[in-house]
Short mmCIF file of C-alpha atoms in Angstrom, two decimals:
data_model
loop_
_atom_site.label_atom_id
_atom_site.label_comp_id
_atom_site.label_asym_id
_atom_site.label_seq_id
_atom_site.Cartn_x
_atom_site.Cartn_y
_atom_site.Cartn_z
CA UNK A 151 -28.45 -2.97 -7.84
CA UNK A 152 -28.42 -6.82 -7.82
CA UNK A 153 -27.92 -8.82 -4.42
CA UNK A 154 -25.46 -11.10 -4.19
CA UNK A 155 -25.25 -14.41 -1.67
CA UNK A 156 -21.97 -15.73 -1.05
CA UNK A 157 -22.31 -19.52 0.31
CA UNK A 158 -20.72 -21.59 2.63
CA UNK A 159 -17.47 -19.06 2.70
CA UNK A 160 -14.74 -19.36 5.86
CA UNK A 161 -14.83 -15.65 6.36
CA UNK A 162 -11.61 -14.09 7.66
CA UNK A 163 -12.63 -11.08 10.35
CA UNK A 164 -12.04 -10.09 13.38
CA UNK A 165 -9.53 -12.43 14.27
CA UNK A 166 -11.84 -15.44 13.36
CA UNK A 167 -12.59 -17.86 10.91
CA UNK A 168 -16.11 -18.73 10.54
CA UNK A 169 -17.79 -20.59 8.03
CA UNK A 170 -20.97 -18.99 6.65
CA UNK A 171 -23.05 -17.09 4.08
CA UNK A 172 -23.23 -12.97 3.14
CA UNK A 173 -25.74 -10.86 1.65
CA UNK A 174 -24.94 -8.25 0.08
CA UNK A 175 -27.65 -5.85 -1.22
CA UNK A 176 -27.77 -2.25 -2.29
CA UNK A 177 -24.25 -2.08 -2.18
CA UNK A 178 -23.87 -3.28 1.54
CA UNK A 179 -23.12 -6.16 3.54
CA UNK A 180 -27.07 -6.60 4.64
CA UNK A 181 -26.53 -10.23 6.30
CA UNK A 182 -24.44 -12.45 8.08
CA UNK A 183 -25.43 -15.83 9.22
CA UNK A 184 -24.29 -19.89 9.44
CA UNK A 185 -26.69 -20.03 6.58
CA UNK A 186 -29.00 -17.66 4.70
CA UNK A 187 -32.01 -18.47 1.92
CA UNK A 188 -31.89 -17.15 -1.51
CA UNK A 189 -34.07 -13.60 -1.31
CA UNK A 190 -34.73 -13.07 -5.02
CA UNK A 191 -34.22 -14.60 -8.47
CA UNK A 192 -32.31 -11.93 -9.19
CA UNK A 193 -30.05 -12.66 -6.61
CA UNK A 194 -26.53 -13.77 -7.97
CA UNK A 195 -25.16 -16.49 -6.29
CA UNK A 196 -21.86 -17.22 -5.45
CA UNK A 197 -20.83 -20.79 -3.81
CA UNK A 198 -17.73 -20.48 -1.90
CA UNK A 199 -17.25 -23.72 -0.44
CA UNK A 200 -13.78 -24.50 0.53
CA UNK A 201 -12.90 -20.90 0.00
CA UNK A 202 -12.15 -17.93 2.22
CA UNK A 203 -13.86 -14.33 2.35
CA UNK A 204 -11.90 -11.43 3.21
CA UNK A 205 -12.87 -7.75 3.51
CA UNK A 206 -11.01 -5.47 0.83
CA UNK A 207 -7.29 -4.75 1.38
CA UNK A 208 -7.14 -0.61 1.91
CA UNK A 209 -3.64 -0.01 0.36
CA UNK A 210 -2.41 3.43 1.85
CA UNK A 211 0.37 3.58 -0.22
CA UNK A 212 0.47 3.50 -3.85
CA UNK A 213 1.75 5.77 -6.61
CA UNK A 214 -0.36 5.72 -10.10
CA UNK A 215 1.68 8.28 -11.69
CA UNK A 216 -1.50 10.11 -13.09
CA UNK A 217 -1.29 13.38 -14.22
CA UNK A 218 1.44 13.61 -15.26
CA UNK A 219 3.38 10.28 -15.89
CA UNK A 220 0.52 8.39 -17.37
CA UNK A 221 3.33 6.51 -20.22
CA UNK A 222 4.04 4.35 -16.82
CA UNK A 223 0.46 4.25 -15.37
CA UNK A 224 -2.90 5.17 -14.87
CA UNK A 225 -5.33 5.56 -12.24
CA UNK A 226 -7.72 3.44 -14.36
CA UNK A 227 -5.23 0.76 -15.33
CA UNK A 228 -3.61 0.34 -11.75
CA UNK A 229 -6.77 0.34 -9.61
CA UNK A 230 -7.58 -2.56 -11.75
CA UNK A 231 -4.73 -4.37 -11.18
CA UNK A 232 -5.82 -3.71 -7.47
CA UNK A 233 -8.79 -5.14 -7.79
CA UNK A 234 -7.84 -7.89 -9.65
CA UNK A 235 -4.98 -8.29 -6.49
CA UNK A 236 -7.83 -8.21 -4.25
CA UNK A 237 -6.93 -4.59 -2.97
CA UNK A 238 -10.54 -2.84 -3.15
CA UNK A 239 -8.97 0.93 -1.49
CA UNK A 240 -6.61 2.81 -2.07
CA UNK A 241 -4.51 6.18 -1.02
CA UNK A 242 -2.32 7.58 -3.62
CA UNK A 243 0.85 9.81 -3.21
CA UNK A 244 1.17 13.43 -4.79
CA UNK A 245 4.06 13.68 -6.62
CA UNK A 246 2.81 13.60 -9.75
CA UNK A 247 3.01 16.22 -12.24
CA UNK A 248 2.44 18.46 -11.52
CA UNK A 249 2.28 17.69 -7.90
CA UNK A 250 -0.23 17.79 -5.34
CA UNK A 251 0.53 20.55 -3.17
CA UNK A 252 -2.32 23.09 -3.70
CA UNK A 253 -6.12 21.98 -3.28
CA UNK A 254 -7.06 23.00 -6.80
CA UNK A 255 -4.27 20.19 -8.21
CA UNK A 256 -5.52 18.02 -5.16
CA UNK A 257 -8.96 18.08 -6.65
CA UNK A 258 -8.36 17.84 -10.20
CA UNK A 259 -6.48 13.69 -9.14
CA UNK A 260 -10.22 13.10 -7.47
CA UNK A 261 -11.83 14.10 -10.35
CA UNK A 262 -10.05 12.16 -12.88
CA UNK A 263 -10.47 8.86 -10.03
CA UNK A 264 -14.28 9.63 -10.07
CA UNK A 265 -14.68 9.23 -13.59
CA UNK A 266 -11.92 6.18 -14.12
CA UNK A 267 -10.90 4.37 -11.18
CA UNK A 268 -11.86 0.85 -10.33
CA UNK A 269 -11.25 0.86 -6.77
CA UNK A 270 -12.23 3.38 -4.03
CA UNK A 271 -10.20 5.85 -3.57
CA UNK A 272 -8.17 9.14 -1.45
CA UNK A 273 -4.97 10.80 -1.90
CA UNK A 274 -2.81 12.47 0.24
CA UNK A 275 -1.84 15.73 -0.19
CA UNK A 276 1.74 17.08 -0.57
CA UNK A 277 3.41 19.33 1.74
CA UNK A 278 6.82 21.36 0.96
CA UNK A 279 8.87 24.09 1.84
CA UNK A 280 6.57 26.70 0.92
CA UNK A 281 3.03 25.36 0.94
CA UNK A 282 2.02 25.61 4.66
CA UNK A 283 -1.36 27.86 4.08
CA UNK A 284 -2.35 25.51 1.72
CA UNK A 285 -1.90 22.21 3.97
CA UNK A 286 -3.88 24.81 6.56
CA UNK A 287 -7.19 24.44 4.33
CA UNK A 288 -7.36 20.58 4.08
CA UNK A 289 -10.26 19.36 5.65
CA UNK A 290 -9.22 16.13 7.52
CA UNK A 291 -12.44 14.53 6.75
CA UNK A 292 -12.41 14.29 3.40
CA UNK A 293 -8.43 13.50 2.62
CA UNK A 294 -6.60 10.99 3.75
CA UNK A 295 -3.74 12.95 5.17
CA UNK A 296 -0.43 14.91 4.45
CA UNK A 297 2.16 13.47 2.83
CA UNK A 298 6.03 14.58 3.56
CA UNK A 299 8.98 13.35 1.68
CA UNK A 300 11.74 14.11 4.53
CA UNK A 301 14.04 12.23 1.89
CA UNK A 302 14.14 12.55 -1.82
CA UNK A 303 12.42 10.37 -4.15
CA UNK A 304 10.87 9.87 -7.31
CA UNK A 305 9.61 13.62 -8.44
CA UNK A 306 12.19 16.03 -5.55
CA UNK A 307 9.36 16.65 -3.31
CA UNK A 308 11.98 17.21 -0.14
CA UNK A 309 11.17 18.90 2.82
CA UNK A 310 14.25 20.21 4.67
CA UNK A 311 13.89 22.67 6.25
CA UNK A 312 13.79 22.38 9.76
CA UNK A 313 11.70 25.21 11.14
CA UNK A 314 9.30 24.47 8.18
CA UNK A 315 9.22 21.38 9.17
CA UNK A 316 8.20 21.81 12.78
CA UNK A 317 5.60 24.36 11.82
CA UNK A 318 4.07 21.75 9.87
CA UNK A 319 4.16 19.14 12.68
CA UNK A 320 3.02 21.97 14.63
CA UNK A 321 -0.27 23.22 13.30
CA UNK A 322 -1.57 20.41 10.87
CA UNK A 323 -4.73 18.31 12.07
CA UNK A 324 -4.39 16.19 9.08
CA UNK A 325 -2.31 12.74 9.73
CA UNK A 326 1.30 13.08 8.66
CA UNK A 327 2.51 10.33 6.64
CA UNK A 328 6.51 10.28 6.14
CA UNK A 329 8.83 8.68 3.82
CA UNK A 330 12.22 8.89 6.27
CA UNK A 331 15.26 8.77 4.69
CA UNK A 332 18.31 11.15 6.06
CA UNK A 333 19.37 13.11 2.72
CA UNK A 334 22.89 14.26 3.92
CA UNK A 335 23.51 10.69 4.69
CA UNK A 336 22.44 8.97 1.57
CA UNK A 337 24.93 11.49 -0.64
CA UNK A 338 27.86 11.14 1.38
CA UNK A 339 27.64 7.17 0.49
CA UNK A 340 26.64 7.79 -3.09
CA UNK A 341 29.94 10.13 -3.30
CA UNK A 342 31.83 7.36 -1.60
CA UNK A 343 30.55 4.30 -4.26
CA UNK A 344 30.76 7.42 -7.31
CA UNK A 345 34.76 7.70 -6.19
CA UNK A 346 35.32 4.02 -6.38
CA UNK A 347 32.87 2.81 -8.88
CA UNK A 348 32.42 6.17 -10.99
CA UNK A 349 29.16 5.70 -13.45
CA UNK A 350 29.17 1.90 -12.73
CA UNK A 351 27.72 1.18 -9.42
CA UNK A 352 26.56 -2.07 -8.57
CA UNK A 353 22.65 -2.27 -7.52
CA UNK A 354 23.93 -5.03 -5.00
CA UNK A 355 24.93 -1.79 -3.17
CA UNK A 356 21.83 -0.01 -3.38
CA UNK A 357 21.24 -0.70 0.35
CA UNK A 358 24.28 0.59 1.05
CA UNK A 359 23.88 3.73 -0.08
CA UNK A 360 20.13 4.25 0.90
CA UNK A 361 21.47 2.60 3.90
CA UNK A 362 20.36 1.62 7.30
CA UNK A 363 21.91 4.80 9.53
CA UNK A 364 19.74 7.23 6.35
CA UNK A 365 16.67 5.31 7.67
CA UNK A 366 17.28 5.31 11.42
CA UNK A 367 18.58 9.03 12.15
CA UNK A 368 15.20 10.26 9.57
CA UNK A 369 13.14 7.92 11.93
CA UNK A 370 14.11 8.93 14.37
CA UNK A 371 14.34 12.66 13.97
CA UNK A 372 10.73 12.54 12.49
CA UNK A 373 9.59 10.65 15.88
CA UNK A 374 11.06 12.98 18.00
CA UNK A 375 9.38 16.05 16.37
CA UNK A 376 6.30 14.34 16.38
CA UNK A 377 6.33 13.39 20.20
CA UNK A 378 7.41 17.19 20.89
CA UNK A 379 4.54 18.87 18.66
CA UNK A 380 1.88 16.32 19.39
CA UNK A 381 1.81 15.26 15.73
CA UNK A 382 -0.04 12.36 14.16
CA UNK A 383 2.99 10.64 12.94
CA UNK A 384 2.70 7.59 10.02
CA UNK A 385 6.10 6.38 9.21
CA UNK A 386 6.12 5.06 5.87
CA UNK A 387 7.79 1.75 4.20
CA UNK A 388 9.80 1.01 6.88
CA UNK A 389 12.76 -1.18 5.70
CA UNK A 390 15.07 -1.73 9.12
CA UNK A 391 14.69 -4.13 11.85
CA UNK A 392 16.94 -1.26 13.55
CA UNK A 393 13.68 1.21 13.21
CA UNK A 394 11.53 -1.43 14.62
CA UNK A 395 11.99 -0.51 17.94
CA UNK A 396 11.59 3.15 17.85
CA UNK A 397 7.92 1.47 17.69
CA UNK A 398 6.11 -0.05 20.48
CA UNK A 399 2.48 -2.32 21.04
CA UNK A 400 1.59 -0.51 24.38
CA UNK A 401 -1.14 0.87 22.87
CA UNK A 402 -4.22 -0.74 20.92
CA UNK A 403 -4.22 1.05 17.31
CA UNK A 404 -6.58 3.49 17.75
CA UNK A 405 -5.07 5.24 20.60
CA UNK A 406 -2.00 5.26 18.88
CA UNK A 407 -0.24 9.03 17.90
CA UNK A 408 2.92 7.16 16.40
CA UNK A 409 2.44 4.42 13.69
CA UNK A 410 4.45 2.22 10.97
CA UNK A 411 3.87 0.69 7.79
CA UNK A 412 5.53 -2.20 5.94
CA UNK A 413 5.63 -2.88 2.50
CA UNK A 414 5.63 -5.98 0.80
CA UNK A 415 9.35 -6.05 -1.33
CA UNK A 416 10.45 -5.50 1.96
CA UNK A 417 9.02 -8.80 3.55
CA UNK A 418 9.19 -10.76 0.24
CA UNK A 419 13.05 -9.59 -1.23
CA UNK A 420 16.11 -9.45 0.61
CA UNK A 421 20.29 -8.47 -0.83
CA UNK A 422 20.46 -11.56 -1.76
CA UNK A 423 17.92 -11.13 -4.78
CA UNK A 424 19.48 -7.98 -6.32
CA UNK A 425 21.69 -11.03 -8.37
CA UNK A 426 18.49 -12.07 -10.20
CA UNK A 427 16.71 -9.19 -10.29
CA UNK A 428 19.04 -6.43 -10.17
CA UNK A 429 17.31 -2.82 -10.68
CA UNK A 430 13.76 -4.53 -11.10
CA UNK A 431 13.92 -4.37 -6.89
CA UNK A 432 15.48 -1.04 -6.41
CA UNK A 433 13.01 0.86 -4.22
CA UNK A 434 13.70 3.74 -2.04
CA UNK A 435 13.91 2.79 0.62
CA UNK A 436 16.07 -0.07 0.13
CA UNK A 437 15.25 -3.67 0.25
CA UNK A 438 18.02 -4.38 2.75
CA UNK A 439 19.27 -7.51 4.79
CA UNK A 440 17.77 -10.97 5.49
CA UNK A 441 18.03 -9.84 9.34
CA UNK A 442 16.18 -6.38 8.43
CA UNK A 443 13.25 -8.66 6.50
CA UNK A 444 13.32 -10.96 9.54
CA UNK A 445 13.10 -8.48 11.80
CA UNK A 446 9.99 -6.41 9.91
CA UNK A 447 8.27 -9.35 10.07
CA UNK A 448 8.51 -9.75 13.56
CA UNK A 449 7.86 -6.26 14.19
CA UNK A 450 4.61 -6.91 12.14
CA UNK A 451 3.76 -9.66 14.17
CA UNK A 452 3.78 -8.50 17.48
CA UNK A 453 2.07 -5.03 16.52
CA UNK A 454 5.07 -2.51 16.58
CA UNK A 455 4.42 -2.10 12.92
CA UNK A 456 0.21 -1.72 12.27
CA UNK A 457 -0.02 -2.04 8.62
CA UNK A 458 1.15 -3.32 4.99
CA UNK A 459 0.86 -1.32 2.27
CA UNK A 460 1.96 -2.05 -1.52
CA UNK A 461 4.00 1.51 -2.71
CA UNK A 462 2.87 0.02 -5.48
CA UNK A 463 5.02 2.48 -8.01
CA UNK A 464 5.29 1.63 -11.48
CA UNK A 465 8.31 2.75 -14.17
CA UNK A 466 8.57 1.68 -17.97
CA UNK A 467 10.61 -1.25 -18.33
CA UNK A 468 12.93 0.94 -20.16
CA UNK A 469 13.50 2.98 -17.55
CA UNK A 470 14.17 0.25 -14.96
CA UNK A 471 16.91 -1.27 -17.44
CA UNK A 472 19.18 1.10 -16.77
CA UNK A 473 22.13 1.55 -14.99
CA UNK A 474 21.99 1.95 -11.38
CA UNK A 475 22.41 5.83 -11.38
CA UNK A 476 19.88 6.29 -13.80
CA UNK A 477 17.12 3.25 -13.13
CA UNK A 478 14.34 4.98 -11.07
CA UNK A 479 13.51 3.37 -7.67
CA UNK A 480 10.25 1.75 -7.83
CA UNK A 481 7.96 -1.13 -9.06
CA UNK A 482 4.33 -2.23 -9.29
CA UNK A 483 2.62 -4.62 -6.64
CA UNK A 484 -0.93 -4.09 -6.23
CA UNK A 485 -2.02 -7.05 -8.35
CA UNK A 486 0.27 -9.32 -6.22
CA UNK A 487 0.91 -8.17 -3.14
CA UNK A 488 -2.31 -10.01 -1.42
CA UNK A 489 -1.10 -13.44 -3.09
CA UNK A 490 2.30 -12.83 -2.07
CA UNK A 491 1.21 -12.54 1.65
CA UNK A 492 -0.86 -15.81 0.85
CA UNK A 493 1.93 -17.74 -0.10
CA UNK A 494 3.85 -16.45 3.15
CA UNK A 495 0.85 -18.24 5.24
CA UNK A 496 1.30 -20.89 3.39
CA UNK A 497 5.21 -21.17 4.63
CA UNK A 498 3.86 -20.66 8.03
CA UNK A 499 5.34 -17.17 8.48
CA UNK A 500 1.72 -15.39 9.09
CA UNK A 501 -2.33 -16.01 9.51
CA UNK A 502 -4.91 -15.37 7.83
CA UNK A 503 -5.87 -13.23 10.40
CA UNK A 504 -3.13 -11.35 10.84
CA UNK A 505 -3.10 -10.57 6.96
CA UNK A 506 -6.40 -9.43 7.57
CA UNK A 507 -5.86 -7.23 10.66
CA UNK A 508 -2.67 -5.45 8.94
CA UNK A 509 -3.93 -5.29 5.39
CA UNK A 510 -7.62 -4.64 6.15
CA UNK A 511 -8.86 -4.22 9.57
CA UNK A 512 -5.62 -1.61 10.65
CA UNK A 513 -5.56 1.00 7.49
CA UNK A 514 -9.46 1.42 8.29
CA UNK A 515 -8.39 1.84 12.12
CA UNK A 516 -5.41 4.32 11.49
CA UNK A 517 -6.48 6.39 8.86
CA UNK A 518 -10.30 6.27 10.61
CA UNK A 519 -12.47 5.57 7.12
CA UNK A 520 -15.94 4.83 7.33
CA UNK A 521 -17.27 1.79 6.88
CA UNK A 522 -15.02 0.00 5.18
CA UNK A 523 -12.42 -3.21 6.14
CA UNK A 524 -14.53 -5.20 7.62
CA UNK A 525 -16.99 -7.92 7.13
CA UNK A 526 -19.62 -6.16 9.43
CA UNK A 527 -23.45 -5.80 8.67
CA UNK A 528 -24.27 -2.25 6.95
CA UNK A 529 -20.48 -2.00 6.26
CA UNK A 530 -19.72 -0.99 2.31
CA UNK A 531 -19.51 -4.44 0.53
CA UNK A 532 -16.04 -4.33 -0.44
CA UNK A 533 -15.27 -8.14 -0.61
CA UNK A 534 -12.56 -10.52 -1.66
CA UNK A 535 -13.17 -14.62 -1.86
CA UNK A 536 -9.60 -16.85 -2.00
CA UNK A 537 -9.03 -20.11 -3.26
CA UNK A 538 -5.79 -20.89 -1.37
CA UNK A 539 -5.49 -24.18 -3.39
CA UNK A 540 -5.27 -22.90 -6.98
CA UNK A 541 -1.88 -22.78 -8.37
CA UNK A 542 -0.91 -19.87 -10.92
CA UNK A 543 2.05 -18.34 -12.87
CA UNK A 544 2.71 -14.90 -12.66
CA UNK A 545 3.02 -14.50 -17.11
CA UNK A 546 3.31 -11.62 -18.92
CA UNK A 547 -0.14 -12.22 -20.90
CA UNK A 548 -1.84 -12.08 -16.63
CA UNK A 549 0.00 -8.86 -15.53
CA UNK A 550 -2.34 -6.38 -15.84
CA UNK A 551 0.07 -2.96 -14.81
CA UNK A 552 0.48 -0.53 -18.17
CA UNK A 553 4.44 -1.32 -17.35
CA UNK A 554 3.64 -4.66 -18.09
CA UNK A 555 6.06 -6.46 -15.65
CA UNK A 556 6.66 -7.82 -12.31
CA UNK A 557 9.28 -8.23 -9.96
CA UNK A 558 7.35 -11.28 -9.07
CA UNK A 559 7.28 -12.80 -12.66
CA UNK A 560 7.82 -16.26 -13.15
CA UNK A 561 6.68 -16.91 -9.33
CA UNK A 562 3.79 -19.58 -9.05
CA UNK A 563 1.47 -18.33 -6.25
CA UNK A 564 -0.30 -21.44 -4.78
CA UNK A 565 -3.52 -18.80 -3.91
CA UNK A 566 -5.72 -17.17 -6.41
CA UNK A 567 -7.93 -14.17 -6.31
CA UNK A 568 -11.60 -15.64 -7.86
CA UNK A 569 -13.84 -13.02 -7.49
CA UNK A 570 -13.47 -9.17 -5.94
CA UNK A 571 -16.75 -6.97 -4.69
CA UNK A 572 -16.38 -3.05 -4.77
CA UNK A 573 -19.54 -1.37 -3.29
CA UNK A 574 -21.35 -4.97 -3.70
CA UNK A 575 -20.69 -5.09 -7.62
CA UNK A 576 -18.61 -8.58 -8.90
CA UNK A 577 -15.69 -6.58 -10.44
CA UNK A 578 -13.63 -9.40 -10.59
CA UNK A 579 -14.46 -12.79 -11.47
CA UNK A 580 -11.79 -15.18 -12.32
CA UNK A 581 -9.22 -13.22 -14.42
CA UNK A 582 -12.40 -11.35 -16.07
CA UNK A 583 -14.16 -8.14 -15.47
CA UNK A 584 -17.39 -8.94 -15.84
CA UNK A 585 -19.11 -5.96 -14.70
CA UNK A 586 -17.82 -1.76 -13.86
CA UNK A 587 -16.63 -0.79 -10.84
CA UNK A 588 -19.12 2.02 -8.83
CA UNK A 589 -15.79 3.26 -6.44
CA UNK A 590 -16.67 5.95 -4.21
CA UNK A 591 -14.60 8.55 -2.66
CA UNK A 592 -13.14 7.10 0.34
CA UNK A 593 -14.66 9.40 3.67
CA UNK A 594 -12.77 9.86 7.23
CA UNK A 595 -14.39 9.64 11.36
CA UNK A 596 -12.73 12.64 12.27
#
């Protein structure tokens, strides 16, 4: 495998900038230093100057729709999107079709990732009401975790049942990961809009119906049950400044049994933007108030919430022009989402390092992979260089998604994505793909 030298880079780690050059050989960071001499003319160089180096984003929350749903996506077409976007990980959700739920199925996704994906790669696996023996023979180092929908969502995957529910808290070793939205709640507001509006809902009352009390009581039930059976709780997307503070920073990351994840729709989009882009931003959970975006982002800040994640989740654009009843919840964001954060620097809402910490750094810490999301010597080379000054359109003819659209279309990012390393190979170089991803199966200290 050919070295490569990055030059004269401001790398992004740790909670520092530093300026300096990386080696990477054999498909690992081999050297850091203020300044390192070509090794080989083989070598490929790469002068950063005036850029920044950042270790891969580890997204722990996408949806890729394959098997299954492949007429919206791909594993192979969305993992290079990610890598384009600068995300070089990434843990996908199981309700595909069919669904994850039995180890068999569970194998057959990492299968088709080993022979297709772009990025590296895990997937969660999916628990329901009557799968319990088979979330029993997951081995916790090789899967990312357990996956409960404790709300429905795209593909009915709903766990309610409450004494399956605490059996599952109750015996699993395998981090829980939980999309919390209270079901009972939700339908009594859609029957409420359906008696006033009948067919013809507005989307501007989307977060109305997925509202703020369906997030907060699932929380917080989830939490609860979690701090009684000694789970290893992950609350997904969170979407409420209200939920925030069922979360607390008393704890450094890894001694944490209760964690929370942001996505970004729900630090980028507010109410407000449901005029302009009506379904295109329906997600479940809602993208909510200017106070609830405020508030995430605070929550983010001061280490209450530990990660971003994309739920990157893709739907024809057929689909999504619908009416509100029948557009599916959903969108794709893994090309954009590390851009999008750029631009929010840029406004002076958030570092460098903190993008780092929540988008890199943290999933590594929380979900306990090996060797990856960081720029540290015999760490896997996953690598991603920035030029922060370098103005771009988001166009149809540069989205690279199988849906072919963005909610972020039409947005000029000032920050561009020039070159992504997977495993030390250059699979990204300035819109091009110059060479095949090697992605490995992503592998858990546990």
């Amino acid at each position: 495998m050919k070295s490569v030298l990055i030059k004269n880079a401001n790398i992004v780690n740790e909670g520092k900038i530093v300026k300096g050059d990386v080696l990477v050989q054999d498909g690992r960071i081999a050297e850091i230093s203020e300044t390192i001499s070509m090794k080989s003319a083989e070598t490929k160089v790469i002068d950063a100057d005036g850029s920044y180096l950042l270790p891969g984003m580890i997204d722990d929350q996408v949806h890729f729709r394959e098997p299954g749903l492949t007429h919206k996506a791909t594993i192979e077409t969305e993992s290079k999107a990610a890598v384009a976007g600068g995300i070089t990980s990434f843990i996908e959700m199981p309700n595909t079709v069919p669904q994850a739920t039995t180890i068999e199925l569970l194998e057959d996704k990492f299968d088709i990732a080993a022979k297709t994906s772009w990025a590296n790669y895990s997937f969660m696996f999916g628990g329901t009401n009557n799968n319990i023996d088979e979330i029993l023979k997951v081995d916790p180092q090789k899967v990312a975790g357990l996956k409960l929908f404790l709300g429905s969502s795209t593909g009915n995957m709903l766990v309610d049942d409450p004494k399956i529910l605490e059996e599952i808290f109750s015996k699993t070793k395998l981090l829980i990961s939980a999309h919390c939205e209270d079901e009972d709640t939700i339908k009594k507001n859609l029957e409420k809009y359906k008696a006033e509006y009948g067919e013809d809902i507005p989307i501007a009352l989307h977060p109305k119906i997925r509202s703020e009390a369906a997030c907060y009581i699932s929380s917080s039930k989830a939490i609860k049950l979690a701090e009684k059976t000694g789970a290893r709780l992950h609350v997904f997307h969170v979407s409420t400044e209200k939920e925030t503070h069922l979360f607390n920073n008393k704890k450094p990351l890894a001694e944490k049994k209760i964690t929370a994840e942001v996505c970004i729709h729900h630090l980028w989009f507010s109410e407000e933007d449901y005029k302009t882009k009506g379904t295109k931003i329906k997600w479940n959970p809602a993208v909510k108030t200017e106070k609830d975006r405020n508030g995430l982002l605070k929550a983010l800040l001061d280490d209450r919430i530990d990660v971003i994640a994309t739920d990157h989740a893709p739907h024809t654009l057929e689909e999504k022009n619908n009416t509100y009843l029948n557009a599916p919840s959903g969108g794709p964001l893994v090309q954009h989402a590390l851009v999008a954060l750029l631009e929010m620097y840029h406004k002076g809402k958030i570092s460098l390092e903190k993008i780092v910490e929540k988008f890199a750094h943290n999933p590594a810490i929380l979900f306990q992979i090996k060797e990856r999301g960081f720029i540290r010597k015999g760490y896997k080379a996953d690598l991603v260089l920035v030029d922060l000054n370098s103005p771009w359109n988001v166009k149809k003819e540069n989205i690279l998604y199988k849906c072919e659209w963005s909610p972020f279309e039409g947005t000029i990012f000032k920050s561009r994505i020039t070159h992504t390393l997977v495993n030390g190979v250059v699979v990204y170089e300035n819109f091009k793909f110059p060479n095949r991803s090697n992605p490995e199966r992503l592998t858990f200290n546990r």
